Amino acid sequence: MSSSSSSSPASAVPGSDQPPHVVEDCLGIVQLLSDGTVRRSTDYSSLPLLSDVPSDLPVQWKDVVYDATHALRLRVYRPTAGAREEGGSKKLPVLVYFHGGGFCIASYEVPNFHADALRLAAELPALVLSADYPLAPEHRLPAAHDDAESVFAWLRAQAASGAAAADPWLAASADFDRVFVCGDSAGGNITHHIAMQHGLGRLALAPARLAGCVMLWPYFAGEERTPSEAASLDDAGDFMGTVLLEQMWRLALPVGATRDHPAANPFSPGSVPLHEATAFPPALVVDADRDVLHDRIVDYIARLKAAGKPVDLVVFAGQGHGFFVYKPWGEASDELIRVIRRFVHSGL
């Protein structure tokens, strides 16, 4: 079953008798028409989605509205008592998770992202807040970045409201002194943005504390292609390759912007230098060495270290972009859970 929606009624292109035509078709999910109309489908069959998510994991979950004005939601995942006892603490670290999708597709309800959050909640263990954000091209950047900040404003209000007023799951289980921001791909880009805003003193969290950030194959770009991006252009079988990622940037960035826009390229002339973010939290960056973004991530790590930021890089050999999303179970994903668990529970 599929359906579609349009951001505005179709009409003839101004100055022409011809009806609007498709100028960008992203995976059959999002179509941008010549008159600016957007058609969005709920049919995700073009993606390798899970058909079944295990229901026996020791996790409870529920949906919460974090921004009523824009009807934006997040899903809260809470380990059951047994999982928390294994973790050795009644209060749990809070992992705020932003899903991938090139800023153009997906939500926390996609089975693969749901499965990822279930695993993280059960096996770290942690209280996981998997957040949605507005999608492009209906809502181009910086909309996603702005609403990610709204998630943390909501979380700050939860921490400040006390047990009587806070969401009961957070009041009972959240250790607000151990808040982590995490995301994969576009969510990794959002994670960098949150870390920078916090480091620059522009994102207040007290009485909560941002203890660290976890970036899974973060989605950055630039007009000058890296060797791994250029090589991907010659690989017709590279589904998560340069052609798709650059199309998503065309849909996500402000109209007329290049891939050197600060939202895409954190080292462009218009970006705030890393050294100015004096309170940049400890970072764990995960890189898949067969990822089209591999060279860009290596450069990102080098620049973080050069700016004196506390960062650990973990490279997964033989893996591609989004391996945890597409295969939430398996040896690589098992090891990824262990890597994140060590980081989150390292006492930072």
CSV table of C-alpha atoms in Angstrom, one decimal:
chain,number,residue,atom,x,y,z
A,1,MET,CA,0.0,0.0,0.0
A,2,SER,CA,1.3,3.4,-0.9
A,3,SER,CA,0.1,6.9,-1.0
A,4,SER,CA,1.5,10.3,-1.9
A,5,SER,CA,1.1,13.9,-1.0
A,6,SER,CA,1.8,17.2,-2.6
A,7,SER,CA,3.0,20.4,-1.0
A,8,SER,CA,0.9,22.5,-3.4
A,9,PRO,CA,-1.5,21.9,-6.3
A,10,ALA,CA,0.1,21.3,-9.6
A,11,SER,CA,-0.2,24.0,-12.2
A,12,ALA,CA,1.3,25.0,-15.4
A,13,VAL,CA,4.8,26.4,-15.3
A,14,PRO,CA,4.6,30.2,-15.3
A,15,GLY,CA,4.9,31.6,-18.9
A,16,SER,CA,4.3,28.1,-20.4
A,17,ASP,CA,1.3,26.1,-21.5
A,18,GLN,CA,3.1,22.9,-20.4
A,19,PRO,CA,2.2,21.3,-17.1
A,20,PRO,CA,4.9,21.1,-14.4
A,21,HIS,CA,7.4,18.2,-14.9
A,22,VAL,CA,9.7,16.3,-12.5
A,23,VAL,CA,13.1,17.8,-12.2
A,24,GLU,CA,14.3,15.6,-9.3
A,25,ASP,CA,13.1,12.1,-8.5
A,26,CYS,CA,14.7,10.7,-5.3
A,27,LEU,CA,14.2,6.9,-5.0
A,28,GLY,CA,10.6,7.3,-6.1
A,29,ILE,CA,9.9,8.7,-2.6
A,30,VAL,CA,10.4,12.4,-3.2
A,31,GLN,CA,9.7,14.2,-6.5
A,32,LEU,CA,10.5,17.9,-7.0
A,33,LEU,CA,8.5,19.4,-9.9
A,34,SER,CA,9.5,22.4,-12.1
A,35,ASP,CA,7.0,24.7,-10.3
A,36,GLY,CA,8.3,23.9,-6.9
A,37,THR,CA,5.6,21.4,-6.1
A,38,VAL,CA,6.8,18.4,-4.0
A,39,ARG,CA,5.2,14.9,-4.3
A,40,ARG,CA,6.1,12.6,-1.4
A,41,SER,CA,5.2,8.9,-1.3
A,42,THR,CA,4.9,6.7,1.7
A,43,ASP,CA,6.0,3.7,-0.4
A,44,TYR,CA,9.6,2.9,0.7
A,45,SER,CA,9.9,-0.3,-1.3
A,46,SER,CA,12.9,1.0,-3.1
A,47,LEU,CA,14.9,0.7,0.1
A,48,PRO,CA,16.1,-2.5,1.8
A,49,LEU,CA,13.8,-2.3,4.8
A,50,LEU,CA,13.3,-4.9,7.4
A,51,SER,CA,10.2,-7.0,7.1
A,52,ASP,CA,10.2,-8.0,10.7
A,53,VAL,CA,11.5,-6.4,13.9
A,54,PRO,CA,11.9,-8.7,16.9
A,55,SER,CA,9.3,-8.0,19.6
A,56,ASP,CA,11.0,-9.8,22.5
A,57,LEU,CA,13.7,-7.2,23.3
A,58,PRO,CA,13.4,-5.9,26.9
A,59,VAL,CA,12.4,-2.4,25.9
A,60,GLN,CA,9.2,-0.3,26.3
A,61,TRP,CA,8.6,2.5,23.8
A,62,LYS,CA,6.1,5.3,23.3
A,63,ASP,CA,5.7,8.4,21.1
A,64,VAL,CA,5.9,11.9,22.5
A,65,VAL,CA,5.4,15.3,21.0
A,66,TYR,CA,8.4,17.6,21.6
A,67,ASP,CA,7.1,20.5,19.5
A,68,ALA,CA,3.4,20.9,19.5
A,69,THR,CA,3.5,24.0,17.2
A,70,HIS,CA,5.0,22.0,14.4
A,71,ALA,CA,3.6,18.6,15.4
A,72,LEU,CA,7.1,17.1,15.8
A,73,ARG,CA,7.5,13.9,17.7
A,74,LEU,CA,10.1,11.6,19.1
A,75,ARG,CA,10.0,8.0,20.3
A,76,VAL,CA,11.2,7.2,23.8
A,77,TYR,CA,12.7,3.8,24.4
A,78,ARG,CA,13.1,2.6,27.9
A,79,PRO,CA,14.8,-0.7,28.9
A,80,THR,CA,12.7,-2.9,31.3
A,81,ALA,CA,13.8,-3.4,34.8
A,82,GLY,CA,15.9,-6.5,34.0
A,83,ALA,CA,18.0,-4.7,31.4
A,84,ARG,CA,18.6,-1.8,33.8
A,85,GLU,CA,19.7,-4.1,36.6
A,86,GLU,CA,22.4,-5.6,34.3
A,87,GLY,CA,23.5,-2.0,33.6
A,88,GLY,CA,24.1,-1.6,37.4
A,89,SER,CA,22.3,1.7,37.7
A,90,LYS,CA,18.7,2.8,38.3
A,91,LYS,CA,19.3,5.9,36.3
A,92,LEU,CA,20.2,5.6,32.6
A,93,PRO,CA,22.3,7.7,30.3
A,94,VAL,CA,20.1,9.5,27.7
A,95,LEU,CA,20.9,9.0,24.1
A,96,VAL,CA,19.2,11.5,21.7
A,97,TYR,CA,19.2,9.8,18.3
A,98,PHE,CA,18.7,11.4,14.9
A,99,HIS,CA,18.0,9.1,12.0
A,100,GLY,CA,19.7,9.3,8.5
A,101,GLY,CA,18.0,9.8,5.1
A,102,GLY,CA,19.9,12.7,3.5
A,103,PHE,CA,17.6,15.2,5.2
A,104,CYS,CA,15.0,14.1,2.6
A,105,ILE,CA,13.5,10.8,3.6
A,106,ALA,CA,12.7,8.5,6.5
A,107,SER,CA,11.5,8.8,10.1
A,108,TYR,CA,12.0,7.1,13.4
A,109,GLU,CA,9.1,4.8,12.4
A,110,VAL,CA,11.0,3.2,9.6
A,111,PRO,CA,11.5,-0.4,10.8
A,112,ASN,CA,15.3,-0.3,10.5
A,113,PHE,CA,15.6,2.8,12.6
A,114,HIS,CA,13.1,1.4,15.1
A,115,ALA,CA,15.3,-1.8,15.3
A,116,ASP,CA,18.5,0.3,15.8
A,117,ALA,CA,16.9,2.2,18.7
A,118,LEU,CA,15.6,-1.0,20.3
A,119,ARG,CA,19.1,-2.5,20.3
A,120,LEU,CA,20.7,0.7,21.6
A,121,ALA,CA,18.2,1.0,24.5
A,122,ALA,CA,18.4,-2.7,25.4
A,123,GLU,CA,22.1,-3.3,25.1
A,124,LEU,CA,23.8,-0.1,26.2
A,125,PRO,CA,21.5,0.2,28.2
A,126,ALA,CA,20.2,3.7,27.8
A,127,LEU,CA,17.1,5.8,27.6
A,128,VAL,CA,16.9,6.5,23.8
A,129,LEU,CA,15.0,9.4,22.4
A,130,SER,CA,14.7,8.9,18.6
A,131,ALA,CA,13.6,12.2,17.1
A,132,ASP,CA,12.0,13.2,13.9
A,133,TYR,CA,12.7,16.5,12.2
A,134,PRO,CA,11.3,18.3,9.1
A,135,LEU,CA,12.3,16.9,5.8
A,136,ALA,CA,13.5,18.6,2.6
A,137,PRO,CA,12.7,19.9,0.1
A,138,GLU,CA,9.5,21.1,1.8
A,139,HIS,CA,11.7,22.2,4.7
A,140,ARG,CA,15.2,22.9,3.5
A,141,LEU,CA,18.2,23.3,5.8
A,142,PRO,CA,18.6,24.8,8.3
A,143,ALA,CA,15.1,23.6,9.3
A,144,ALA,CA,16.4,20.2,10.5
A,145,HIS,CA,19.2,21.8,12.5
A,146,ASP,CA,16.8,24.2,14.1
A,147,ASP,CA,14.4,21.6,15.2
A,148,ALA,CA,17.2,19.4,16.5
A,149,GLU,CA,17.9,22.3,18.8
A,150,SER,CA,14.2,22.2,19.8
A,151,VAL,CA,14.6,18.6,20.9
A,152,PHE,CA,17.3,19.7,23.4
A,153,ALA,CA,15.2,22.7,24.5
A,154,TRP,CA,12.5,20.2,25.3
A,155,LEU,CA,15.0,17.9,27.1
A,156,ARG,CA,16.3,20.8,29.1
A,157,ALA,CA,12.8,21.7,30.1
A,158,GLN,CA,12.2,18.1,31.2
A,159,ALA,CA,15.4,18.2,33.3
A,160,ALA,CA,14.4,21.4,34.9
A,161,SER,CA,10.7,20.6,35.6
A,162,GLY,CA,11.3,18.1,38.4
A,163,ALA,CA,9.7,14.7,38.9
A,164,ALA,CA,6.2,16.0,39.3
A,165,ALA,CA,6.1,17.8,35.9
A,166,ALA,CA,8.5,15.8,33.7
A,167,ASP,CA,7.5,12.9,31.5
A,168,PRO,CA,7.2,10.0,33.9
A,169,TRP,CA,9.7,7.8,32.0
A,170,LEU,CA,12.3,10.5,32.0
A,171,ALA,CA,11.6,11.4,35.6
A,172,ALA,CA,12.1,7.8,36.7
A,173,SER,CA,14.9,6.7,34.4
A,174,ALA,CA,16.9,9.6,32.9
A,175,ASP,CA,20.3,10.6,34.2
A,176,PHE,CA,20.4,14.1,32.9
A,177,ASP,CA,24.1,14.4,33.8
A,178,ARG,CA,24.8,11.9,31.1
A,179,VAL,CA,23.1,13.1,27.9
A,180,PHE,CA,24.6,12.0,24.6
A,181,VAL,CA,23.7,13.2,21.1
A,182,CYS,CA,23.9,10.5,18.4
A,183,GLY,CA,23.0,10.1,14.8
A,184,ASP,CA,23.8,8.3,11.6
A,185,SER,CA,24.5,9.9,8.2
A,186,ALA,CA,22.3,13.1,8.1
A,187,GLY,CA,21.8,12.4,11.8
A,188,GLY,CA,25.6,12.5,12.2
A,189,ASN,CA,25.6,15.9,10.5
A,190,ILE,CA,22.9,17.0,13.0
A,191,THR,CA,25.1,15.6,15.8
A,192,HIS,CA,28.0,17.8,14.7
A,193,HIS,CA,25.7,20.8,14.5
A,194,ILE,CA,24.5,20.2,18.1
A,195,ALA,CA,28.0,19.7,19.4
A,196,MET,CA,29.2,23.0,17.7
A,197,GLN,CA,26.2,25.0,19.0
A,198,HIS,CA,26.9,23.6,22.5
A,199,GLY,CA,30.6,24.3,22.2
A,200,LEU,CA,30.0,27.9,21.1
A,201,GLY,CA,27.7,28.5,24.1
A,202,ARG,CA,24.6,28.9,21.9
A,203,LEU,CA,22.8,25.9,23.1
A,204,ALA,CA,22.1,25.9,26.8
A,205,LEU,CA,21.3,22.5,28.4
A,206,ALA,CA,21.6,23.1,32.2
A,207,PRO,CA,20.6,21.5,34.4
A,208,ALA,CA,21.2,18.7,31.8
A,209,ARG,CA,24.8,18.0,30.7
A,210,LEU,CA,26.0,17.0,27.3
A,211,ALA,CA,28.5,14.3,28.1
A,212,GLY,CA,29.4,13.3,24.5
A,213,CYS,CA,28.4,12.8,20.9
A,214,VAL,CA,28.4,9.8,18.7
A,215,MET,CA,28.6,10.3,14.9
A,216,LEU,CA,27.9,7.3,12.7
A,217,TRP,CA,29.3,7.9,9.2
A,218,PRO,CA,28.4,11.7,9.3
A,219,TYR,CA,27.0,13.1,6.1
A,220,PHE,CA,29.2,16.0,5.0
A,221,ALA,CA,30.0,17.4,1.5
A,222,GLY,CA,31.9,19.9,-0.5
A,223,GLU,CA,32.1,21.1,-4.0
A,224,GLU,CA,35.5,19.6,-4.5
A,225,ARG,CA,35.0,15.8,-4.5
A,226,THR,CA,37.3,13.6,-2.4
A,227,PRO,CA,38.9,10.5,-4.1
A,228,SER,CA,36.3,8.2,-2.6
A,229,GLU,CA,33.5,10.3,-3.8
A,230,ALA,CA,35.0,10.6,-7.3
A,231,ALA,CA,35.6,6.8,-7.5
A,232,SER,CA,31.9,6.2,-6.6
A,233,LEU,CA,30.8,8.0,-9.8
A,234,ASP,CA,32.3,5.1,-11.8
A,235,ASP,CA,30.5,2.4,-9.8
A,236,ALA,CA,27.0,2.0,-11.2
A,237,GLY,CA,26.2,-0.5,-8.5
A,238,ASP,CA,26.9,1.9,-5.6
A,239,PHE,CA,23.4,2.5,-4.3
A,240,MET,CA,24.6,4.7,-1.4
A,241,GLY,CA,27.0,6.5,-3.6
A,242,THR,CA,27.9,10.0,-4.8
A,243,VAL,CA,25.0,10.3,-7.3
A,244,LEU,CA,22.4,9.7,-4.7
A,245,LEU,CA,24.1,11.8,-1.9
A,246,GLU,CA,24.6,14.8,-4.2
A,247,GLN,CA,21.0,14.6,-5.4
A,248,MET,CA,19.9,14.7,-1.7
A,249,TRP,CA,22.1,17.7,-1.1
A,250,ARG,CA,20.4,19.5,-4.0
A,251,LEU,CA,17.0,18.8,-2.4
A,252,ALA,CA,18.1,19.6,1.2
A,253,LEU,CA,20.2,22.8,0.8
A,254,PRO,CA,18.7,26.3,0.3
A,255,VAL,CA,17.8,26.9,-3.3
A,256,GLY,CA,20.9,28.0,-5.2
A,257,ALA,CA,23.4,26.9,-2.5
A,258,THR,CA,26.4,24.8,-3.3
A,259,ARG,CA,27.8,21.8,-1.3
A,260,ASP,CA,30.1,24.3,0.3
A,261,HIS,CA,27.2,25.7,2.3
A,262,PRO,CA,28.1,25.5,6.0
A,263,ALA,CA,25.2,23.0,6.6
A,264,ALA,CA,27.0,20.6,4.3
A,265,ASN,CA,30.7,21.6,4.6
A,266,PRO,CA,31.7,22.4,8.2
A,267,PHE,CA,35.1,23.7,6.8
A,268,SER,CA,33.8,26.1,4.2
A,269,PRO,CA,34.7,29.8,4.4
A,270,GLY,CA,31.3,30.5,5.9
A,271,SER,CA,31.6,27.9,8.7
A,272,VAL,CA,32.5,28.7,12.2
A,273,PRO,CA,36.1,27.5,12.9
A,274,LEU,CA,36.3,24.4,15.2
A,275,HIS,CA,38.7,26.1,17.6
A,276,GLU,CA,36.0,28.6,18.6
A,277,ALA,CA,33.8,25.8,19.9
A,278,THR,CA,35.7,25.7,23.2
A,279,ALA,CA,33.2,23.3,24.9
A,280,PHE,CA,32.9,20.8,22.1
A,281,PRO,CA,32.0,17.5,23.9
A,282,PRO,CA,34.0,14.3,23.7
A,283,ALA,CA,33.2,12.6,20.3
A,284,LEU,CA,33.1,9.1,19.0
A,285,VAL,CA,33.1,9.0,15.2
A,286,VAL,CA,32.4,5.7,13.4
A,287,ASP,CA,33.7,5.3,9.8
A,288,ALA,CA,33.0,2.4,7.4
A,289,ASP,CA,36.0,2.1,5.1
A,290,ARG,CA,33.9,1.2,2.0
A,291,ASP,CA,31.8,4.3,2.6
A,292,VAL,CA,31.7,6.9,-0.2
A,293,LEU,CA,32.3,9.4,2.6
A,294,HIS,CA,35.3,7.6,4.0
A,295,ASP,CA,37.9,10.2,2.9
A,296,ARG,CA,35.7,13.1,4.1
A,297,ILE,CA,35.3,11.5,7.5
A,298,VAL,CA,39.1,10.9,7.8
A,299,ASP,CA,39.6,14.6,7.0
A,300,TYR,CA,37.0,15.6,9.6
A,301,ILE,CA,38.8,13.6,12.3
A,302,ALA,CA,42.1,15.2,11.4
A,303,ARG,CA,40.6,18.6,11.7
A,304,LEU,CA,39.0,17.8,15.0
A,305,LYS,CA,42.3,16.6,16.4
A,306,ALA,CA,44.1,19.6,15.0
A,307,ALA,CA,41.7,21.9,16.8
A,308,GLY,CA,42.4,20.0,20.1
A,309,LYS,CA,39.0,18.3,20.3
A,310,PRO,CA,38.7,15.0,22.2
A,311,VAL,CA,37.8,12.5,19.6
A,312,ASP,CA,38.0,8.8,19.0
A,313,LEU,CA,37.8,7.2,15.5
A,314,VAL,CA,36.7,3.6,15.0
A,315,VAL,CA,36.9,2.2,11.5
A,316,PHE,CA,34.9,-0.8,10.4
A,317,ALA,CA,36.7,-2.6,7.7
A,318,GLY,CA,34.7,-4.0,4.8
A,319,GLN,CA,31.6,-2.1,5.7
A,320,GLY,CA,29.6,0.5,3.7
A,321,HIS,CA,27.6,3.5,4.5
A,322,GLY,CA,24.7,2.8,6.9
A,323,PHE,CA,25.6,-0.8,7.7
A,324,PHE,CA,23.9,-0.6,11.1
A,325,VAL,CA,20.7,0.7,9.5
A,326,TYR,CA,20.5,-1.9,6.8
A,327,LYS,CA,21.7,-4.8,8.9
A,328,PRO,CA,20.9,-4.0,12.5
A,329,TRP,CA,21.9,-7.6,13.5
A,330,GLY,CA,25.2,-9.2,12.5
A,331,GLU,CA,28.8,-9.2,13.5
A,332,ALA,CA,29.5,-5.6,12.5
A,333,SER,CA,26.5,-4.2,14.2
A,334,ASP,CA,27.2,-6.3,17.3
A,335,GLU,CA,30.6,-4.8,17.5
A,336,LEU,CA,29.2,-1.3,16.9
A,337,ILE,CA,26.9,-1.7,19.9
A,338,ARG,CA,30.0,-2.7,22.0
A,339,VAL,CA,31.9,0.4,20.8
A,340,ILE,CA,29.1,2.7,21.7
A,341,ARG,CA,28.5,1.0,25.0
A,342,ARG,CA,32.2,1.6,26.0
A,343,PHE,CA,32.0,5.2,25.0
A,344,VAL,CA,28.7,6.0,26.8
A,345,HIS,CA,29.6,4.1,30.0
A,346,SER,CA,33.2,5.3,30.2
A,347,GLY,CA,32.5,7.8,32.9
A,348,LEU,CA,33.0,10.9,30.8
